[in-house]
Coordinates of C-alpha atoms in Angstrom, one line a residue:
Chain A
X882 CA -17.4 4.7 -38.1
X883 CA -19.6 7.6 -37.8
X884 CA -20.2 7.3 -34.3
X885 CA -16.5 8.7 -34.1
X886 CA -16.1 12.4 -33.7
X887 CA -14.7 14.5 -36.3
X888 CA -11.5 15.5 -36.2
X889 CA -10.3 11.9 -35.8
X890 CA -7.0 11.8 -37.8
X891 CA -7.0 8.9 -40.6
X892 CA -4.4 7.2 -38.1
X893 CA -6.9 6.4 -36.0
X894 CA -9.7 5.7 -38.4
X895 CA -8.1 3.2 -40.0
X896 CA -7.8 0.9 -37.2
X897 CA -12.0 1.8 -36.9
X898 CA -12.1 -1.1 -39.2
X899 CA -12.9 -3.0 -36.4
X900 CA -16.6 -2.9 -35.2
X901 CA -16.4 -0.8 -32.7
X902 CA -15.6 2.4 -30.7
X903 CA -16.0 0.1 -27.6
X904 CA -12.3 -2.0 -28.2
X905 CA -10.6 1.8 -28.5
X906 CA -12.4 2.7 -25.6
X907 CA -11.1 -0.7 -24.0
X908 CA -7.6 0.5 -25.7
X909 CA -7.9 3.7 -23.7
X910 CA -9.2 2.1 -20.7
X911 CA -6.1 -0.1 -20.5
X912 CA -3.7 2.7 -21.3
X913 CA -5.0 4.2 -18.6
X914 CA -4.6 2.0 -15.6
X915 CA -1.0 0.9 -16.8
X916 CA 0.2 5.2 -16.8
X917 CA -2.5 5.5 -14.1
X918 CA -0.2 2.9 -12.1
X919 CA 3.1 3.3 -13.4
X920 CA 3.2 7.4 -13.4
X921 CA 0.7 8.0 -10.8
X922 CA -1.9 10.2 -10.5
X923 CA -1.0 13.4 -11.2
X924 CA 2.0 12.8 -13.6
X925 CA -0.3 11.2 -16.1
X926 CA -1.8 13.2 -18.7
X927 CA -4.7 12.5 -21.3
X928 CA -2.0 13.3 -23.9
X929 CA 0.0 10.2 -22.7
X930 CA -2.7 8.2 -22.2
X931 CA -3.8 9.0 -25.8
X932 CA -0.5 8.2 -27.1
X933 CA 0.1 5.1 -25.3
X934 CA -3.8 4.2 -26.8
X935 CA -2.5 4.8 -30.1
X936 CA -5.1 7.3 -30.4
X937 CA -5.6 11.4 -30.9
X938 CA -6.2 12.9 -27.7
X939 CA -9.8 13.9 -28.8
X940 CA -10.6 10.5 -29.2
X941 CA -10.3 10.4 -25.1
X942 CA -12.1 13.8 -24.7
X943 CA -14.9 12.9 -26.7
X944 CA -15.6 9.1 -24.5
X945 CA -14.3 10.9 -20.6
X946 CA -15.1 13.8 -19.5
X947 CA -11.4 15.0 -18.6
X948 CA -8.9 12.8 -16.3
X949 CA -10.4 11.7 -13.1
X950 CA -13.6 10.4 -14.9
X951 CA -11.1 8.9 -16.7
X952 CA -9.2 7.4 -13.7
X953 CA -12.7 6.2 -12.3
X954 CA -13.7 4.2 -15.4
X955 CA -10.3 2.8 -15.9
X956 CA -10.9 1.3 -12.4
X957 CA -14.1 0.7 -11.8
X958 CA -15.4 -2.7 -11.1
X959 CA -15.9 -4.5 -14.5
X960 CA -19.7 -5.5 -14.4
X961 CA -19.3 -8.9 -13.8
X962 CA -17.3 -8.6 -10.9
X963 CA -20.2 -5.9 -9.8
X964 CA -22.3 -9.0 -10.4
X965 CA -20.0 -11.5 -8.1
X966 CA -19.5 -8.4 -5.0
X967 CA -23.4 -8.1 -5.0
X968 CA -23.9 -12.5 -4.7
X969 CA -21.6 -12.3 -2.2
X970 CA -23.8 -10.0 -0.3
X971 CA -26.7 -11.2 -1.0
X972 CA -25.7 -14.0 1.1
X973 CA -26.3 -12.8 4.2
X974 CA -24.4 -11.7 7.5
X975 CA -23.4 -15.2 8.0
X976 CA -19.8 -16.7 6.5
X977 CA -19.3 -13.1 4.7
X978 CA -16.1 -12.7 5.5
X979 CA -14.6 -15.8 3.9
X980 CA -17.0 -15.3 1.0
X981 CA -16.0 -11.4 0.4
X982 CA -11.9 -12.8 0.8
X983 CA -12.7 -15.4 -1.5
X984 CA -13.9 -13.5 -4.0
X985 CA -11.0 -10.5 -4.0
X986 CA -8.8 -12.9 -4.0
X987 CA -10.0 -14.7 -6.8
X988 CA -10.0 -11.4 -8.6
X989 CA -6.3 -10.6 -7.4
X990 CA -4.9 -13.8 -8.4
X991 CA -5.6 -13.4 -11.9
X992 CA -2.8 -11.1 -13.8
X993 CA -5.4 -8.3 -15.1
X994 CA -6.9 -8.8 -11.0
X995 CA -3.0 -8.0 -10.0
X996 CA -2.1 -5.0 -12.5
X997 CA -5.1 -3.5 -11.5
X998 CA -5.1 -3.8 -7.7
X999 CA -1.0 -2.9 -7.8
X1000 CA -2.3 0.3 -10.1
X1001 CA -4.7 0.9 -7.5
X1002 CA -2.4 1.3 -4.7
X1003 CA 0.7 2.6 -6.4
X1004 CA -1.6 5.9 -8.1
X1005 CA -3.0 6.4 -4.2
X1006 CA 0.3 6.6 -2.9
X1007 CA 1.8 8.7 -5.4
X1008 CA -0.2 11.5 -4.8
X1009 CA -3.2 13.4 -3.0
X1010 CA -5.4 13.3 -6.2
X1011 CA -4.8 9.3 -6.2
X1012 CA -5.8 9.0 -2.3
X1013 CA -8.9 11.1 -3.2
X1014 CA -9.8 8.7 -6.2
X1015 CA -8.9 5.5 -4.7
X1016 CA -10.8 6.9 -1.5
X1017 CA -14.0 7.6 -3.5
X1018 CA -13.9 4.4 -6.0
X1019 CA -14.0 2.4 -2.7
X1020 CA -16.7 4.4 -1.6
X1021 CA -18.6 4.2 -4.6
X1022 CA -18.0 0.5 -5.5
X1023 CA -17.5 -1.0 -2.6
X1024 CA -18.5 0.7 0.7
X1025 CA -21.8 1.7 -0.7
X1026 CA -22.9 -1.8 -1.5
X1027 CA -21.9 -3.6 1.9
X1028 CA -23.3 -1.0 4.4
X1029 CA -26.3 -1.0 2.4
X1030 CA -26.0 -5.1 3.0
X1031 CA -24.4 -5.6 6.6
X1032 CA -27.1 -3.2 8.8
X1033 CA -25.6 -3.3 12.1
X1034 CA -24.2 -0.6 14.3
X1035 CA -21.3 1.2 12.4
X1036 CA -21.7 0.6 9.2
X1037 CA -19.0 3.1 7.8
X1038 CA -16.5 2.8 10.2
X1039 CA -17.1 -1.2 9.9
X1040 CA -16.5 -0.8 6.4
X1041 CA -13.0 1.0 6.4
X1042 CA -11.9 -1.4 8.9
X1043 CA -12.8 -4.5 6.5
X1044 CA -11.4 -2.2 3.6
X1045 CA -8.1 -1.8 6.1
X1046 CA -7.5 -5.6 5.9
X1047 CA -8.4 -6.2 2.4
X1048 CA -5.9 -3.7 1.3
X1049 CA -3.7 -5.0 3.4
X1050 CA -4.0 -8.6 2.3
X1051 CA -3.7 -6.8 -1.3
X1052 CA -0.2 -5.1 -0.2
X1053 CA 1.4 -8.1 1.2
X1054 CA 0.3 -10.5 -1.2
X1055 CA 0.7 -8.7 -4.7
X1056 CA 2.6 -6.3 -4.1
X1057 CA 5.6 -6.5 -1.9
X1058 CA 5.0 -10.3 -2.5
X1059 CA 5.5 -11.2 1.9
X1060 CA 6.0 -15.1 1.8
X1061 CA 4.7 -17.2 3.2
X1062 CA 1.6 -15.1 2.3
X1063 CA 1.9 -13.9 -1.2
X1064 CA 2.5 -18.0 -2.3
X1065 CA -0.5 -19.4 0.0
X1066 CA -3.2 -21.7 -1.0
X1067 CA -6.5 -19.1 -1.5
X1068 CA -8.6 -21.8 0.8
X1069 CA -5.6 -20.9 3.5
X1070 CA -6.2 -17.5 3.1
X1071 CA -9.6 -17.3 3.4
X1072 CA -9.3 -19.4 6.6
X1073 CA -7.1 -17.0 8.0
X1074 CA -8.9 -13.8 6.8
X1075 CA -12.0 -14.3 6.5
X1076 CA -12.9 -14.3 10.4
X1077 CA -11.3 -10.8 10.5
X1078 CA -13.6 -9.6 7.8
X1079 CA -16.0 -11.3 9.5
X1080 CA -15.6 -9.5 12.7
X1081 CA -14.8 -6.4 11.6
X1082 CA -18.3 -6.5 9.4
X1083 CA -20.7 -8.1 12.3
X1084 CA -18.5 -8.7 15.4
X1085 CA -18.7 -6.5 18.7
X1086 CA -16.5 -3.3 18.0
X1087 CA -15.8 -1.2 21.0
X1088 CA -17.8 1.3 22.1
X1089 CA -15.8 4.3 22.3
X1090 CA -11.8 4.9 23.4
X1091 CA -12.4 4.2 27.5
X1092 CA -13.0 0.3 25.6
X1093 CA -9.0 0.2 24.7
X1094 CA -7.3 -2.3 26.5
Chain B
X1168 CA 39.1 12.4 17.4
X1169 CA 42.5 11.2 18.2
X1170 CA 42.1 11.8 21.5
X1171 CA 39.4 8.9 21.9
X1172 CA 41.4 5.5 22.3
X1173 CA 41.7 2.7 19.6
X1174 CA 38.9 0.5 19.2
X1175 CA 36.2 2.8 19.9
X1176 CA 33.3 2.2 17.8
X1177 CA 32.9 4.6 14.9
X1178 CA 29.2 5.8 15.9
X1179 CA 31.0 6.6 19.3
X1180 CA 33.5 8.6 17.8
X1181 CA 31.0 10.9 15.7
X1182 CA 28.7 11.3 18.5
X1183 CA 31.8 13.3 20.3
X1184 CA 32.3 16.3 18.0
X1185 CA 29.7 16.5 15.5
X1186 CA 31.6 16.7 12.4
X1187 CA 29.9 18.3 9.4
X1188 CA 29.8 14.8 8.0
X1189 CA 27.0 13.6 9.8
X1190 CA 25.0 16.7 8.6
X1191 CA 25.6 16.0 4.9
X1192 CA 25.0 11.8 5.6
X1193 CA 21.2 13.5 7.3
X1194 CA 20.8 15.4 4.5
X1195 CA 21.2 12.8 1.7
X1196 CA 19.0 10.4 3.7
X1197 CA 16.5 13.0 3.8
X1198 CA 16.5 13.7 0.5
X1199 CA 16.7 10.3 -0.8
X1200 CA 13.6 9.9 1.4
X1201 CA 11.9 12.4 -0.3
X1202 CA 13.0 11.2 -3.6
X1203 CA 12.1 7.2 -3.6
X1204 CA 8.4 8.5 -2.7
X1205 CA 7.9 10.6 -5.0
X1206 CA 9.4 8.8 -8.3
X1207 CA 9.5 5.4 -6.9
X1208 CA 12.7 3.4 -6.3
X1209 CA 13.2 2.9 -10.1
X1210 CA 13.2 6.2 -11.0
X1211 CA 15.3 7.6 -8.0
X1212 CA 18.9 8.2 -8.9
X1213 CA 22.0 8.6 -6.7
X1214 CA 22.2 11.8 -9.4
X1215 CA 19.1 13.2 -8.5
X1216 CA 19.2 12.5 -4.9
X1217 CA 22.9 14.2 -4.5
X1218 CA 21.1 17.2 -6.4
X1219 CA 18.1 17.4 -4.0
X1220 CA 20.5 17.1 -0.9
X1221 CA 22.9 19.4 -2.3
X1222 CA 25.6 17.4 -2.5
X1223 CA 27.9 15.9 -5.1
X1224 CA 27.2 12.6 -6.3
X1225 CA 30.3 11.3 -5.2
X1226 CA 29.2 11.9 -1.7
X1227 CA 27.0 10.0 -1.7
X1228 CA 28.6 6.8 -3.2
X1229 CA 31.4 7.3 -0.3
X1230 CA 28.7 7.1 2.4
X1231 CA 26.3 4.8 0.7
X1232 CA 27.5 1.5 -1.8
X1233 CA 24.6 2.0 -4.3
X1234 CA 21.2 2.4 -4.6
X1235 CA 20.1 -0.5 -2.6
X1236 CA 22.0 0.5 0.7
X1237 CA 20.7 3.9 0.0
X1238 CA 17.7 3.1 0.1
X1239 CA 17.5 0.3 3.0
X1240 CA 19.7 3.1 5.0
X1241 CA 16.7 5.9 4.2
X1242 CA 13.9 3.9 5.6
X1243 CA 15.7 2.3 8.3
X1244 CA 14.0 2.2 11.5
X1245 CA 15.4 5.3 13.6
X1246 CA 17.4 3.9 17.0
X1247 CA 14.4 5.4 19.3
X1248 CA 12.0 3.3 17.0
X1249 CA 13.9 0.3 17.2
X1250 CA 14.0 0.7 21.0
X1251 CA 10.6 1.0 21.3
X1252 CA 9.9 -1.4 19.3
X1253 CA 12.0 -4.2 21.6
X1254 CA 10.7 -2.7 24.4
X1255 CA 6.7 -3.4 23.1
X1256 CA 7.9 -7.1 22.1
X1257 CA 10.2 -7.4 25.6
X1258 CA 6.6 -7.0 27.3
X1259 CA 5.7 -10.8 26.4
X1260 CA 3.0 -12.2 24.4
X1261 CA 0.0 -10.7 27.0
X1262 CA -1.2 -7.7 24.9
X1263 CA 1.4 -7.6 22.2
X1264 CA -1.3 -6.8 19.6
X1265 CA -2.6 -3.4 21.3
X1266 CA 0.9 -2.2 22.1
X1267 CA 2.2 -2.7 18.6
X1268 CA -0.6 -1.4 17.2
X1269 CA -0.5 1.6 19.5
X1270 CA 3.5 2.1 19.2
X1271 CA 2.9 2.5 15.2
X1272 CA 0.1 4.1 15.5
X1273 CA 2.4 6.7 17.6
X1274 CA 5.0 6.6 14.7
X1275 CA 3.0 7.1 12.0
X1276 CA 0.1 9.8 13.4
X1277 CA 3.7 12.2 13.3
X1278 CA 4.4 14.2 10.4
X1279 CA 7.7 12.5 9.9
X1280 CA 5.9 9.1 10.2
X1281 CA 3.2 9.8 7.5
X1282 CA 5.4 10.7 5.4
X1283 CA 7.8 7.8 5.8
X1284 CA 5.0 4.9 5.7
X1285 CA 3.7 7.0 2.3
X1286 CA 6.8 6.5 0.8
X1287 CA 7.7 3.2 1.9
X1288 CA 4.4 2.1 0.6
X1289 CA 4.8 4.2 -2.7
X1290 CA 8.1 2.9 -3.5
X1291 CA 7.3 -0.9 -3.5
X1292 CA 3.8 -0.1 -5.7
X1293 CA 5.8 1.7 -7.8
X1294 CA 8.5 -0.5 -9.1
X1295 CA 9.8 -4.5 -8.4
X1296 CA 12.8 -3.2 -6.7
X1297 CA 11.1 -1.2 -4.5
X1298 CA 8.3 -4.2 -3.8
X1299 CA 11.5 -6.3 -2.7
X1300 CA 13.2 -3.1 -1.0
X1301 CA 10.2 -2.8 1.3
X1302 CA 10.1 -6.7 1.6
X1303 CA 14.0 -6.8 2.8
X1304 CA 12.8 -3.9 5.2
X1305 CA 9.9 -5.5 6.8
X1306 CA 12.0 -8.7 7.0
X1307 CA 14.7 -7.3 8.5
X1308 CA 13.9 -4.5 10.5
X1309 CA 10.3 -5.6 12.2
X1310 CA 9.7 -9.4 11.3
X1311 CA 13.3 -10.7 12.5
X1312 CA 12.5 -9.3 15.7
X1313 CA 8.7 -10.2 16.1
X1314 CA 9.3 -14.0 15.1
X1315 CA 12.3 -14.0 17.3
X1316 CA 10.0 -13.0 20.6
X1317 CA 6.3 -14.5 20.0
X1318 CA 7.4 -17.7 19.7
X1319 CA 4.6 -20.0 18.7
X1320 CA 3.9 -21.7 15.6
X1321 CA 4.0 -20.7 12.2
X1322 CA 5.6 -17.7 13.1
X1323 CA 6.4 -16.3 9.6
X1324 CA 2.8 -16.4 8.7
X1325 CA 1.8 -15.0 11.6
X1326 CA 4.5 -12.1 11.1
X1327 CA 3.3 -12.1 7.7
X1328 CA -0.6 -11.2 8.8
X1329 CA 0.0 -9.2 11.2
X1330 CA 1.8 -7.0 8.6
X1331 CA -0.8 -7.4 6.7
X1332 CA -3.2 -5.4 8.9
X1333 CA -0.5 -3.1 9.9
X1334 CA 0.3 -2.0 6.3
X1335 CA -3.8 -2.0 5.8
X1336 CA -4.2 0.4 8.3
X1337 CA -1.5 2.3 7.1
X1338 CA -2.5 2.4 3.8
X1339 CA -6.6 3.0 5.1
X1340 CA -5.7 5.7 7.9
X1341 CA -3.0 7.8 6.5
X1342 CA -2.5 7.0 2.4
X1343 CA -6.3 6.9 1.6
X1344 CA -7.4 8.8 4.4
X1345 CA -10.9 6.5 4.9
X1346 CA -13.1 7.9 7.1
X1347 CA -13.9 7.7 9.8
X1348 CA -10.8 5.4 10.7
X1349 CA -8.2 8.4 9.7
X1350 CA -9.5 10.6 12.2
X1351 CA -10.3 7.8 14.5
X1352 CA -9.0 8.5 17.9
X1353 CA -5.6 6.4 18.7
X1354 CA -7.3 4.3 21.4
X1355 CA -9.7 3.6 19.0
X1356 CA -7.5 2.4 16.4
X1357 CA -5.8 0.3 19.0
X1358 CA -9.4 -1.0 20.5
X1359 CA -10.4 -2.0 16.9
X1360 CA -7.0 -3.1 15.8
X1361 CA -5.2 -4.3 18.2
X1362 CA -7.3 -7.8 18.8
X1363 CA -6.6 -8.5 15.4
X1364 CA -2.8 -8.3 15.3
X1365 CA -3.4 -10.3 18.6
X1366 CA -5.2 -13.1 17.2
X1367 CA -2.8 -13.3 14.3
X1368 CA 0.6 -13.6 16.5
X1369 CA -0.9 -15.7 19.4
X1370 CA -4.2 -17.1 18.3
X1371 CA -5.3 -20.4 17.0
X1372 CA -4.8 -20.3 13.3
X1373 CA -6.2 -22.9 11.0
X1374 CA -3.7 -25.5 10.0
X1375 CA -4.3 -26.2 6.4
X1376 CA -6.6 -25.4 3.6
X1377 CA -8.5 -28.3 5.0
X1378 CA -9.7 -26.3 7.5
X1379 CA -11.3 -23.6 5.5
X1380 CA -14.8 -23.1 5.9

């Protein structure tokens, strides 16, 4: 209880019964990605956030530091999935691909997985300020580990190209739901995906434009 | 008007004179474009749609029979498109990857395009309805005509992929703006691409989970 700031209404300290600042920072967390994703970007506000928390506004000041460190905690990597990406890549060059669509879409399958990769995608393309998050959470969580990891020629653009498909995969399978896709066995799609992540992360690319066909 | 002879098709009739009608029927399109990607299907109104086109409301009901068609009319692939389009899948199986990925490519690198794919995308992360809008669309308007030409097996699933990489890409090159593929040169994009969507329509493809690896 004192680790909460003053100022907290009784409201809010009430429910503090409960050990712990960390399940209202979950509660706010949570609040977050579903306004995050159902309002967008830019339309949602701490205020909302709060009040969809349950909690006074301050509360959210006092764990973020204002609305896009918000938006980057409520979708960063939890760390056991932090924990999963880096096995994955510990593996080596060889059979990444299946192993890196195995593991998304493990993740994706599950609901939280779903509401969070749908929030993902529906804050980016509601406005600029999503792009620009979305675009640096990938960066930051995802890019940064498997360049680091894949060291060949073109790591970055290598990366957005994997990226490219994975979102893809995310698009048609969760979100507009394309069948036969969205109902396929996860061994089928990692047998059809994974050698495109594969490719795109240690295959020959193209030299330059004269290479297009 | 009168003086064309019975029978002739409506579209032909309009063409002749231009009537003011058309303008208005460009206008609510335009607007209602303009309003699914920014609120989302669910949120867009025929109300608010008829207010942002200028229009009344009942305009719009006597050119479009509810939301749906509204909204299926809006995105609608123009005649040009859908020409080129038949023309890139007339061209036979040889290819077909780096020409599709080259005729959206095309499409979407236009201001007009960006802004139609952003939406289009938008609207079916933002709400159910417009998850199966944008489903109906691909279906209808790209995947009738893809499965119809390529001809091999499994061709839903491979529609299904290949849309997979094409809504990646547009969600990568123009939604998240990843570097360096949004700045990538076209013939790039189509060198790095286009194999992909190749492999996916004409390719071998595994034939059950069995043969994941």
């Amino acid at each position: 209880m004192t680790a909460l700031p003053e100022g907290v209404p009784d409201a809010a300290r009430r429910r503090g019964r409960r050990p712990a600042g960390e399940d209202r920072r979950g509660d706010i967390l949570a609040a977050a990605r579903a306004e995050f994703g159902e309002r967008g970007f830019d339309a949602t506000t701490i205020r909302g956030v709060a009040r969809a928390a349950g909690v006074d506004p301050r509360l959210v000041h006092h764990y973020f530091d204002g609305k896009d460190a918000l938006f980057v905690a409520a979708f960063e990597l939890p760390a056991r999935q932090q924990q999963l990406l880096e096995g994955v890549l510990a593996g080596g060059a060889d059979g990444i691909g299946g192993r890196l669509v195995r593991l998304f879409t493990t993740v994706w399958d599950s609901d939280e997985g779903r509401l969070r990769i749908v929030a993902l995608v529906s804050a980016a393309s509601a406005s600029e300020a999503g792009a620009r998050m979305l675009r640096e959470f990938l960066a930051r969580e995802v890019f940064a580990r498997i360049v680091a990891r894949i060291g060949s020629d073109d790591p970055e653009l290598r990366a957005a190209l994997a990226a490219s498909q994975m979102m893809g995969l995310a698009l048609a399978r969760y979100v507009v739901r394309l069948e036969p896709l969205a109902s396929a066995d996860p061994d089928l799609v990692v047998a059809l995906v994974g050698p495109t992540i594969q490719h795109y992360l240690t295959g020959p690319l193209p030299a330059s434009p004269d290479a297009a066909a």
